[in-house]
Coordinates of C-alpha atoms in Angstrom, one line a residue:
X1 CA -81.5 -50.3 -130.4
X2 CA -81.1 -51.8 -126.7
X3 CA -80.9 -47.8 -125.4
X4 CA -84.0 -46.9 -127.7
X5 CA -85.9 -50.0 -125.8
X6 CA -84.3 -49.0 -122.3
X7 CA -85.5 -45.2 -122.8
X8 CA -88.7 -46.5 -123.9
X9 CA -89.5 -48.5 -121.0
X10 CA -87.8 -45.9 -118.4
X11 CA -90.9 -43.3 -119.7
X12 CA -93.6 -45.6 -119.6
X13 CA -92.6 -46.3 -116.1
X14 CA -91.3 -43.5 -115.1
X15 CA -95.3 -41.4 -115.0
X16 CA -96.2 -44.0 -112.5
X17 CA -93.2 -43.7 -110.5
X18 CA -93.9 -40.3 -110.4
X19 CA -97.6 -40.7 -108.9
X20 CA -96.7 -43.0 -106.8
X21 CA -94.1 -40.7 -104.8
X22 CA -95.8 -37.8 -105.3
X23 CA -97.6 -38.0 -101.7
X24 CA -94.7 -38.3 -99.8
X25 CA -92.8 -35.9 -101.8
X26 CA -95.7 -33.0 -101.2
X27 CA -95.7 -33.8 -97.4
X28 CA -91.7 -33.6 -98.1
X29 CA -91.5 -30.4 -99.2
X30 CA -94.4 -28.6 -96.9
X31 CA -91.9 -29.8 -93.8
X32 CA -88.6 -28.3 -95.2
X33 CA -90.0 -25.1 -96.5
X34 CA -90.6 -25.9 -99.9
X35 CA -93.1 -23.8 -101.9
X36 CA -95.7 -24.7 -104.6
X37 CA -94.2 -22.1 -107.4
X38 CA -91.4 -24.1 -107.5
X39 CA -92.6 -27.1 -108.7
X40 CA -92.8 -25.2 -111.9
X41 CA -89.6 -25.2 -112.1
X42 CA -89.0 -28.7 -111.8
X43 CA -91.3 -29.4 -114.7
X44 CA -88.9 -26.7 -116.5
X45 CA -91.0 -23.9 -116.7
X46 CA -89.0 -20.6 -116.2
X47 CA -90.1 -17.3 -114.4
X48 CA -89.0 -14.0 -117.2
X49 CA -86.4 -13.1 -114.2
X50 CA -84.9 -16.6 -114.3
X51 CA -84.5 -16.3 -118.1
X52 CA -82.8 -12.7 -118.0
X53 CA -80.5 -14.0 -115.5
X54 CA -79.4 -17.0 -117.6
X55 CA -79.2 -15.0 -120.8
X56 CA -77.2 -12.2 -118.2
X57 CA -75.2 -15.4 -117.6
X58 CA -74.7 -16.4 -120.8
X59 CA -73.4 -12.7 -122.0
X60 CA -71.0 -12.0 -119.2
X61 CA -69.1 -15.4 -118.7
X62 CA -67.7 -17.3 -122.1
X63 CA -68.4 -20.7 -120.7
X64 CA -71.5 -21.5 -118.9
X65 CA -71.9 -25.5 -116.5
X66 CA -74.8 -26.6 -115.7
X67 CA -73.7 -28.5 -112.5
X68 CA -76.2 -30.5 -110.3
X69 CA -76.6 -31.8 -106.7
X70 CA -79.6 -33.7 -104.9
X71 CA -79.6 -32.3 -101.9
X72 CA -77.5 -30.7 -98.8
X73 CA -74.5 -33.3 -99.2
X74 CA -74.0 -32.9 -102.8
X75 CA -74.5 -29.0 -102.7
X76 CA -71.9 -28.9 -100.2
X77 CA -69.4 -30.7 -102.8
X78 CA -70.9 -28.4 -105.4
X79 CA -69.7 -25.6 -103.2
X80 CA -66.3 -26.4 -103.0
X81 CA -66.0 -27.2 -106.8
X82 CA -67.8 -24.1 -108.0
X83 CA -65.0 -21.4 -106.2
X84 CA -62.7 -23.7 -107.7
X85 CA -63.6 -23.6 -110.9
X86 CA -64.2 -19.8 -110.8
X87 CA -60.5 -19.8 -109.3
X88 CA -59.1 -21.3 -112.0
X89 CA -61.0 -19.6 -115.1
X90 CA -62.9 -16.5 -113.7
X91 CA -65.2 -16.5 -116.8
X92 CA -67.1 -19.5 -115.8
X93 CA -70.3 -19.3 -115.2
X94 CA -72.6 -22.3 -113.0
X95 CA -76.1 -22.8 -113.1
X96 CA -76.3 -24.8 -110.1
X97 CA -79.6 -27.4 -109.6
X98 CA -81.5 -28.9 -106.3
X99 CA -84.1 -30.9 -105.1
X100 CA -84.7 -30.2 -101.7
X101 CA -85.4 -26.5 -100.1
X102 CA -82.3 -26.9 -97.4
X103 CA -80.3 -27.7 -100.9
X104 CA -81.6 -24.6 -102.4
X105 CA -80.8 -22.5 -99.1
X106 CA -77.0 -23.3 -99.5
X107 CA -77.1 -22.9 -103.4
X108 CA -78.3 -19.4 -102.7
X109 CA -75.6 -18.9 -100.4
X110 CA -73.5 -20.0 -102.9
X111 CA -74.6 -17.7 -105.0
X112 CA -74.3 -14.6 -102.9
X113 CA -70.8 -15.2 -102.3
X114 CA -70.5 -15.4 -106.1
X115 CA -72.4 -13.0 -107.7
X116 CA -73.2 -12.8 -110.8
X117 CA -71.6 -16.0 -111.3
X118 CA -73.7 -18.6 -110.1
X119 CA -77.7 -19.2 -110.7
X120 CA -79.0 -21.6 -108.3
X121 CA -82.4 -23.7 -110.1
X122 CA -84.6 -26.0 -108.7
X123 CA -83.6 -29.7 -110.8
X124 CA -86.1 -30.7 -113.5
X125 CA -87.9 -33.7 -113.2
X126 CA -86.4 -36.0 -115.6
X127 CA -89.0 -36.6 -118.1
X128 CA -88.1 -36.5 -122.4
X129 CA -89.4 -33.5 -122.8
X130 CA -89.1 -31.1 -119.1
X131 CA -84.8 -31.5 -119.9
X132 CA -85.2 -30.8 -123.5
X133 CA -87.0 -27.6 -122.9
X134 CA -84.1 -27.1 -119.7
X135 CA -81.6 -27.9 -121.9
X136 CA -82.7 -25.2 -124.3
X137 CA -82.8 -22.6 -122.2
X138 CA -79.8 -23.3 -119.8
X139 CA -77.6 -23.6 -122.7
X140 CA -74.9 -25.5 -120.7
X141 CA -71.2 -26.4 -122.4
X142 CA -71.3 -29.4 -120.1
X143 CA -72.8 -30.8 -117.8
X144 CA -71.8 -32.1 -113.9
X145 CA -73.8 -34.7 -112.1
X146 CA -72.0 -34.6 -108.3
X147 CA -71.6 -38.2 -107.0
X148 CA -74.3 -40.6 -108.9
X149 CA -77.5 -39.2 -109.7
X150 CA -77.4 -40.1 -113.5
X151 CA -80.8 -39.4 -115.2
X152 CA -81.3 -41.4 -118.5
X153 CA -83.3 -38.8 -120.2
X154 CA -81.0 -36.0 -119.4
X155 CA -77.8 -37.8 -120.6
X156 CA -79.9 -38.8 -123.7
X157 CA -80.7 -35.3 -124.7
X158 CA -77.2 -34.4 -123.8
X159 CA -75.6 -36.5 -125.8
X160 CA -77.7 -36.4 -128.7
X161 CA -77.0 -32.2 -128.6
X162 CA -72.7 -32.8 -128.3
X163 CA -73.3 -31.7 -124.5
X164 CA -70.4 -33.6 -122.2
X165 CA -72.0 -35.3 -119.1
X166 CA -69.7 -35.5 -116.5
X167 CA -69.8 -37.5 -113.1
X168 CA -67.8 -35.8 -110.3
X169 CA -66.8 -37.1 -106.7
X170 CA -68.7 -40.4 -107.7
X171 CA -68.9 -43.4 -105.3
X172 CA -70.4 -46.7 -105.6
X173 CA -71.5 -48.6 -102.5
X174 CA -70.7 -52.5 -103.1
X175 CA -74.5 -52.3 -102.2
X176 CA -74.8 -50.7 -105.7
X177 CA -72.0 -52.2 -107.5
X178 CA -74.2 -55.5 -106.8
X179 CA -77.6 -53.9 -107.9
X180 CA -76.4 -52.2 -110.7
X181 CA -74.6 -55.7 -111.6
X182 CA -77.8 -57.4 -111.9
X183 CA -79.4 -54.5 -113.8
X184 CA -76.5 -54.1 -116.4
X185 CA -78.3 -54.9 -119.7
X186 CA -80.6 -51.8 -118.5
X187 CA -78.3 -49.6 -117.0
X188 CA -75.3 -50.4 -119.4
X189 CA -77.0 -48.1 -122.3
X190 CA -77.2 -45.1 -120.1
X191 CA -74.0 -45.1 -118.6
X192 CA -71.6 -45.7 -121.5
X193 CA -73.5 -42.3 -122.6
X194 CA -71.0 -40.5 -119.5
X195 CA -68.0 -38.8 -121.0
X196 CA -66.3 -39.0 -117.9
X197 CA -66.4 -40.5 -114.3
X198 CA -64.0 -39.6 -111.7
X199 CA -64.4 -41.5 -108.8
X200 CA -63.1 -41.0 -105.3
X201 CA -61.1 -44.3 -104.9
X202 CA -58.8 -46.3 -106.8
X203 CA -61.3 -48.9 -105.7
X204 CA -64.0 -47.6 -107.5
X205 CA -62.4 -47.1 -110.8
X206 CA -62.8 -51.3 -111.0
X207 CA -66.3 -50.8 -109.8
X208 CA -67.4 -48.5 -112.3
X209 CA -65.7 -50.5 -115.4
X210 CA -67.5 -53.5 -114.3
X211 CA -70.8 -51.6 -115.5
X212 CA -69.3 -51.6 -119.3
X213 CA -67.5 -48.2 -119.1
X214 CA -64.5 -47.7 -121.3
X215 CA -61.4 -47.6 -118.9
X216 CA -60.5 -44.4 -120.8
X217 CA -63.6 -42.7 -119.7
X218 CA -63.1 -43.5 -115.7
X219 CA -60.4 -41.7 -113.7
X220 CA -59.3 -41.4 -109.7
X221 CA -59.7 -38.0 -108.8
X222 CA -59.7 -38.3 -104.8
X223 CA -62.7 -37.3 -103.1
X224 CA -64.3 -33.2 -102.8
X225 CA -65.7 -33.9 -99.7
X226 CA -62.6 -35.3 -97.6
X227 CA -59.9 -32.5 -99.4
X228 CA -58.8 -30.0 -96.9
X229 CA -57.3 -27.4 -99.3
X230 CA -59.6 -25.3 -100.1
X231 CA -62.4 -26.3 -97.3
X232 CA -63.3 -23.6 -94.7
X233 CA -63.8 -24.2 -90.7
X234 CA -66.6 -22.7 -90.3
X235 CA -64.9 -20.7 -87.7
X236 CA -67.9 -17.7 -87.3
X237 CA -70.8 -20.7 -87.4
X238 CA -68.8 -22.5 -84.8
X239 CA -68.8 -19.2 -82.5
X240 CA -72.4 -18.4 -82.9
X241 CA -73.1 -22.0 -81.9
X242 CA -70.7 -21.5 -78.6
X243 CA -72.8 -18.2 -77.7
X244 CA -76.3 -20.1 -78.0
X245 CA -75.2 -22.8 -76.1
X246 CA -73.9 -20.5 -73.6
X247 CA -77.4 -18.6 -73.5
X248 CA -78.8 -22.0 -73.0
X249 CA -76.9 -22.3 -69.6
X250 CA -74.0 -24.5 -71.3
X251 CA -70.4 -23.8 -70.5
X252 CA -67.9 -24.3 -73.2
X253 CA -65.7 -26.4 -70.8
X254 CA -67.6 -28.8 -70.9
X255 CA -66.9 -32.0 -73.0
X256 CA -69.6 -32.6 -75.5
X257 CA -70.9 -36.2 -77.3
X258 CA -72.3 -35.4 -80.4
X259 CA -74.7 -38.0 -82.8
X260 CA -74.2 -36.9 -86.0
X261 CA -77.3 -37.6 -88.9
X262 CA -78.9 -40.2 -87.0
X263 CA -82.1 -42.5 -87.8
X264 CA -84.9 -43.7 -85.7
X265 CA -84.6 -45.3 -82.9
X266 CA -80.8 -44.1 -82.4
X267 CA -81.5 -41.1 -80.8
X268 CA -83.1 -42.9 -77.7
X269 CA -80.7 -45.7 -77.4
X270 CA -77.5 -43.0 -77.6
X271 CA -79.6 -41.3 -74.7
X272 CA -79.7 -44.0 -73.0
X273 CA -75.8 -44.5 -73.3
X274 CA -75.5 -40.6 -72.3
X275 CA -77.2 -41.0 -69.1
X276 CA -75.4 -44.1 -67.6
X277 CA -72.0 -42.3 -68.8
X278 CA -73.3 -39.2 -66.5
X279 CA -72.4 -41.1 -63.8
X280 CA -68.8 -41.1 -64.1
X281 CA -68.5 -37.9 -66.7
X282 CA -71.2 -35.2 -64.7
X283 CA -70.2 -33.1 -67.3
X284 CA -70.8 -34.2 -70.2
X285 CA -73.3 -32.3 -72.4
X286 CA -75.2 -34.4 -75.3
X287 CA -76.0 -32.5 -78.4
X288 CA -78.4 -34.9 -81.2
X289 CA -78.6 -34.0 -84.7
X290 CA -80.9 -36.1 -85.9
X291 CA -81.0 -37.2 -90.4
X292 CA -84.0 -35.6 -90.7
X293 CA -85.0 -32.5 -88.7
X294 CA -88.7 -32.4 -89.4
X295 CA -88.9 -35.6 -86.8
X296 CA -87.5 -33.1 -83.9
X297 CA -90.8 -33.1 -82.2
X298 CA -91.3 -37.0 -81.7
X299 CA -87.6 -37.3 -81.1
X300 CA -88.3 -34.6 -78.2
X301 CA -90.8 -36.3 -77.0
X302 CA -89.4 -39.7 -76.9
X303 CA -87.2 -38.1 -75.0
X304 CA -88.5 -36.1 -72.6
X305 CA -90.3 -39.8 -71.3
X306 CA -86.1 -40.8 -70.4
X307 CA -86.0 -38.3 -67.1
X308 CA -83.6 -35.7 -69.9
X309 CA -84.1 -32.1 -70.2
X310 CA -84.3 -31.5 -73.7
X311 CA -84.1 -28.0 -75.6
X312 CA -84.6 -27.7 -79.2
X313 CA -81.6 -25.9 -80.5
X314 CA -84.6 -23.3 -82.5
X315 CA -86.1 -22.5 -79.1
X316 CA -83.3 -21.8 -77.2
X317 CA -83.8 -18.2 -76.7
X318 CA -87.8 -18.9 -76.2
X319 CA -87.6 -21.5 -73.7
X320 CA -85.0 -20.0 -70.3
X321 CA -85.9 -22.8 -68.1
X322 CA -82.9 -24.4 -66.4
X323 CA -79.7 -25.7 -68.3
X324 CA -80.8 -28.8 -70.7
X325 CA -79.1 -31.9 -70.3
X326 CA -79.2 -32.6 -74.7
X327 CA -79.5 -29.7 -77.3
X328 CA -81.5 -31.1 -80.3
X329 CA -80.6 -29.9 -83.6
X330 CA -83.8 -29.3 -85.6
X331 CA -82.1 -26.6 -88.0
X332 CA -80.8 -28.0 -91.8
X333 CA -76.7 -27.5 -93.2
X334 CA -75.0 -26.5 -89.5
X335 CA -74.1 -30.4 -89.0
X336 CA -70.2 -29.7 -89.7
X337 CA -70.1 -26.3 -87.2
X338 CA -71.6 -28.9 -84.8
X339 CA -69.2 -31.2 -85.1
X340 CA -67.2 -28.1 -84.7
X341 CA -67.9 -28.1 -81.1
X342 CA -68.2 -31.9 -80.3
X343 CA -65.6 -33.3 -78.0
X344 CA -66.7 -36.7 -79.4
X345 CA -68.5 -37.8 -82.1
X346 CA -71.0 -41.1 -83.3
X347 CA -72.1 -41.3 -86.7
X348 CA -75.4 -41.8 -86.7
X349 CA -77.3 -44.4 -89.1
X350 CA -74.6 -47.0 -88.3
X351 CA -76.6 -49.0 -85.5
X352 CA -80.0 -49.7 -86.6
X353 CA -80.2 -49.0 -90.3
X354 CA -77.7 -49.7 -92.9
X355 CA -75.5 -48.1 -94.8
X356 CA -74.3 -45.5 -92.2
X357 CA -73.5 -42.1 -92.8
X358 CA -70.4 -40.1 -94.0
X359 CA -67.6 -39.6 -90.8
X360 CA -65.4 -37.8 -93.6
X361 CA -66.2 -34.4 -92.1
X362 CA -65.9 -35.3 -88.6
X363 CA -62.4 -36.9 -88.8
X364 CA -60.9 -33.7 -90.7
X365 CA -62.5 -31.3 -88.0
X366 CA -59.9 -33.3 -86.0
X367 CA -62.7 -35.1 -83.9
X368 CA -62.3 -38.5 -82.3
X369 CA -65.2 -40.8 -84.7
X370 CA -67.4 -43.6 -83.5
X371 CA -69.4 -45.7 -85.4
X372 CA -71.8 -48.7 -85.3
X373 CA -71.1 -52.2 -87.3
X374 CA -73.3 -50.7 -90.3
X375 CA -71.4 -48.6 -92.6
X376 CA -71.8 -50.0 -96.0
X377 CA -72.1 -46.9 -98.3
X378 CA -68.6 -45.7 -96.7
X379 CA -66.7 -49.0 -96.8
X380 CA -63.5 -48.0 -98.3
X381 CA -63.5 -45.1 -95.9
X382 CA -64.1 -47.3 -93.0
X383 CA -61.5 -49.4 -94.4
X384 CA -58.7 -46.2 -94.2
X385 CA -60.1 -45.1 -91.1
X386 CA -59.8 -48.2 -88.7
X387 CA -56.4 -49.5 -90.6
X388 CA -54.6 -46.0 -89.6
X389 CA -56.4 -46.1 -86.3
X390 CA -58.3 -43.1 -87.1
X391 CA -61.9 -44.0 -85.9
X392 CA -63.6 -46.8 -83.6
X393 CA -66.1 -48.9 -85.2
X394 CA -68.2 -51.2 -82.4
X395 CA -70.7 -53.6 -82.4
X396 CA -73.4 -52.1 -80.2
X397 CA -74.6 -49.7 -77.7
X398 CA -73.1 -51.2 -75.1
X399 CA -69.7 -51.4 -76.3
X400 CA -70.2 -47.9 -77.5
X401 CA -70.6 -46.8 -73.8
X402 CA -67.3 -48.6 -73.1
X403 CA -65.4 -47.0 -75.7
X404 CA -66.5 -43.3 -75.0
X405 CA -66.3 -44.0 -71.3
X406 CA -62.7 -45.1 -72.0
X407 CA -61.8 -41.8 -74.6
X408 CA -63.0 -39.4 -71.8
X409 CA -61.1 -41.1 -68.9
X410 CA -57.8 -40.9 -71.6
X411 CA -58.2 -37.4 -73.4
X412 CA -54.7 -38.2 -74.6
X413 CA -55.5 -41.5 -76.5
X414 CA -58.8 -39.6 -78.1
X415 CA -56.6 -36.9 -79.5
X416 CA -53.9 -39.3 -80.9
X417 CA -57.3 -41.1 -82.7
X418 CA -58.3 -37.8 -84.0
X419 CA -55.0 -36.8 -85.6
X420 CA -54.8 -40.2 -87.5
X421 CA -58.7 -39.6 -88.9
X422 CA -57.1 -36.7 -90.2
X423 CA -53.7 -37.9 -91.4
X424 CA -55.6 -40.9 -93.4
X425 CA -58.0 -38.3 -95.4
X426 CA -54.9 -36.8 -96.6
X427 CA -54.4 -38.9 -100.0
X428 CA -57.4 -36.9 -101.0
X429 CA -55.7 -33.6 -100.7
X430 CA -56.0 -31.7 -103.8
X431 CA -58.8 -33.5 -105.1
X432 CA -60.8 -30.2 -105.5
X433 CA -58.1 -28.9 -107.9
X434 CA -57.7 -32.3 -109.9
X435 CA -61.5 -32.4 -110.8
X436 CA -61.8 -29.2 -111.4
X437 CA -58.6 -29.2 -114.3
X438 CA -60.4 -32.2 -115.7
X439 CA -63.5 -30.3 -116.0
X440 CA -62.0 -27.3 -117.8
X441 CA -59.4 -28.7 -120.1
X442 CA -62.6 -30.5 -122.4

C-alpha cells in the first residue's frame, strides 16, 4: 500500500519535474552534441534498425542485460564490466543505456570493440509507461543500474515482470546516507524492490542496510573503478596527447601540473598558484581540464586577463602562435590519458564546491594526488588515501602552492606518494571479476 502511494505521488510530480528541467536540459544537450532524434528514444520510441538489432541480439546471445550508466563516469565502469562479463560467458549480450552524448560516444566505442555484442541506447525517461514499452522491447534477463541511479518506475515494472534489478559499484556519500535517512518512509518502498547491491566498501554495506535493505541482499564487492586487473593505460591516447603537445611547442621534459574536473572559479585561482610557482619551477607546464567543457570559452577568457598564454587543446593545430603557458582541455572522456601525462595532479571540485571529485584514477596511473578540504562524495577513499600516505589533502590555495612547490623541489618524496596511492587501491583488485560472477550466477 505505502509503494502504491509512493509511486503515485513520484508520477504526479515527476511531469512537473520534468518541465521544469527541460530548459536547461535542451541547452544541455545542444552544447555536448546531442541531437533532437534522440529524444525519441528516451521517451522509448524505437527506430525499425534499433529493433532488428535487439531482436539480432536476442537470437545470437542466450542471455541478454540491460545494463545502464548516466553519463561518462558510469559508462566507463560499464566498460570494464561489459568485457568482463563477455569474458566470462561469451553468449552475453548488453544493451547498454546513457544520458548524455559524451556517454553515448564511449558506449559506441564500446560497442565497436564488441561487435555484435553490445547495443548502446539512449536511457528512457523514467515515466510508468516509456519503461514498460522499453522493457518490452529490450527484453532484458536482468537488469544493472551502475553506482545509484535507481528509478522507481523502472524497478517497479521490473519487479512486477520477475526482472532482477541489480545495483553495481554503488556508493553512498554520508551526504546521501543523511538525505536518504530523512526520506526513508519514501524511498524505503523503492529500494527493498533491489535484488541486489554490491557496494564498493565494507563501509557502505552498513549504509545501505540503514535504508531497510535485507542484509542478505547487500554485498562488498570492491570498487570497478579503482581495480587494476583488467583496466587499460591508455598507452596510444597518452602518445597522441605527447605528439599534440609537442606541436603546440611543449617538450615532454617538462614537468606538468594538471587540475583534473574542476568547477568554477578553480581554474583561476590554480592559475594563479601556477604563476607564482613559475618563479622557482620555469618549467613547469599547466594543463586544466575543466568538469564541464562547454565553459572552455569563459574559462579562456578569464584567463587570458591573468598575463597566461592559453591554447585550447581543440585548436592546437589552428592556432601556431608561440608555445602556451596552460593547455585547456575542452574535449569529453580523455581526462585519464591526461592524467597520463601529468607530473602532478589536483582534483578539482575540492576547493570551492563540495563534494570533490574522484582521485581513484589518478592515484592508480601512479600520479602524486592533491586535493582541497572538500571531498565529501569520496570520504572513505580519502580516508585510505591520506592514512597510507598516498595523497595530500590541504586547506587552501595557498598551502596548495606550498605543497607542490615542495613535491617538485623533492621528485623523490612525490614518487614514494604516488606508489602508496597505488598500493592503497589494491584491496579493490579483482573487483571487476567479483561483480561480474555475482551478476551471472542468478
Amino acid at each position: 500500500m505505502l509503494r502504491t502511494l509512493v509511486l503515485l505521488c513520484y508520477n504526479l510530480i515527476l511531469p512537473i519535474m520534468l518541465l521544469v528541467m527541460l530548459p536547461g536540459a535542451i541547452k544541455k544537450m545542444r552544447a555536448r552534441g546531442g541531437r533532437w532524434r534522440d529524444l525519441w528514444q528516451r521517451l522509448g520510441f524505437f527506430s525499425e534498425s534499433a529493433r532488428a538489432e535487439l531482436d539480432a541480439l536476442h537470437r545470437s546471445h542466450a542471455e541478454v542485460i540491460w545494463m545502464h550508466a548516466v553519463s561518462v563516469g558510469e559508462v566507463g565502469i560499464a566498460v570494464k564490466l561489459v568485457h568482463e562479463l563477455v569474458r566470462q560467458r561469451p553468449q552475453v549480450g548488453v544493451v547498454i543505456t546513457t544520458t548524455t552524448p559524451t556517454g553515448m560516444a564511449q558506449a559506441q566505442k564500446l560497442a565497436a570493440e564488441l561487435p555484435g555484442a553490445v547495443i548502446p541506447l539512449y536511457s528512457p525517461l523514467d515515466g510508468w509507461f516509456v519503461v514498460r514499452r522499453c522493457l518490452s522491447v529490450i527484453r532484458p534477463r536482468q537488469i544493472v543500474l551502475v553506482e545509484a541511479e535507481v528509478w522507481p518506475n523502472l524497478v517497479q515494472a521490473a519487479s512486477r515482470r520477475g526482472i532482477p534489478v541489480r545495483l553495481v559499484n554503488a556508493r553512498l556519500s554520508p551526504r546521501s546516507e543523511r538525505r536518504y535517512r530523512q526520506l526513508r518512509t519514501l524511498v524505503q518502498p523503492i529500494f527493498t524492490l533491489l535484488t541486489e547491491v554490491m557496494v564498493q566498501e565494507p563501509e557502505d554495506v552498513e549504509r545501505w542496510l540503514s535504508l531497510g535493505l535485507d542484509a542478505k541482499r547487500v554485498v562488498w564487492t570492491g570498487s570497478i573503478k579503482f581495480d587494476e586487473a583488467g583496466d587499460r593505460e591508455p598507452v596510444e591516447q597518452m602518445a597522441e596527447f605527447r605528439q599534440i603537445m609537442e606541436r603546440a611547442g611543449i617538450s615532454p621534459s617538462r614537468p606538468v601540473l594538471l587540475a583534473a574536473s574542476t568547477h568554477a572559479g578553480e581554474e583561476e585561482e590554480i592559475a594563479r598558484v601556477y604563476l607564482r610557482l613559475r618563479g622557482a619551477h620555469p618549467a613547469l607546464f599547466l594543463i586544466l581540464v575543466p568538469r564541464h567543457v562547454e565553459r572552455a570559452v569563459e574559462i579562456q577568457q578569464r584567463l587570458g586577463s591573468m598575463e597566461l598564454k592559453v591554447r585550447r587543446r581543440s585548436l592546437v593545430d589552428r592556432e601556431q602562435s608561440i608555445a602556451p603557458d596552460c593547455l585547456l582541455v575542452d574535449t569529453t572522456g580523455e581526462l585519464k590519458a591526461w592524467q597520463g601525462l601529468a607530473t602532478l595532479v589536483v582534483v578539482g571540485k575540492s576547493f570551492l564546491a563540495t563534494g570533490g571529485q574522484n582521485p581513484a584514477e589518478a592515484a592508480m596511473l601512479g600520479k602524486p594526488v592533491l586535493f582541497g578540504p572538500h571531498m565529501e562524495n569520496f570520504s572513505a577513499l580519502v580516508r585510505v588515501l591520506l592514512m597510507r600516505q598516498g595523497a595530500a589533502q590541504v586547506a587552501d590555495f595557498a598551502a596548495l602552492q606550498g605543497r607542490l612547490d615542495h613535491l617538485l623541489r623533492h621528485p623523490q618524496e612525490a614518487q614514494i606518494m604516488a606508489q602508496a596511492g597505488r598500493a592503497a587501491l589494491r584491496n579493490h583488485e579483482g573487483a571487476t571479476a567479483r561483480t561480474a560472477s555475482r551478476l551471472l550466477r542468478q
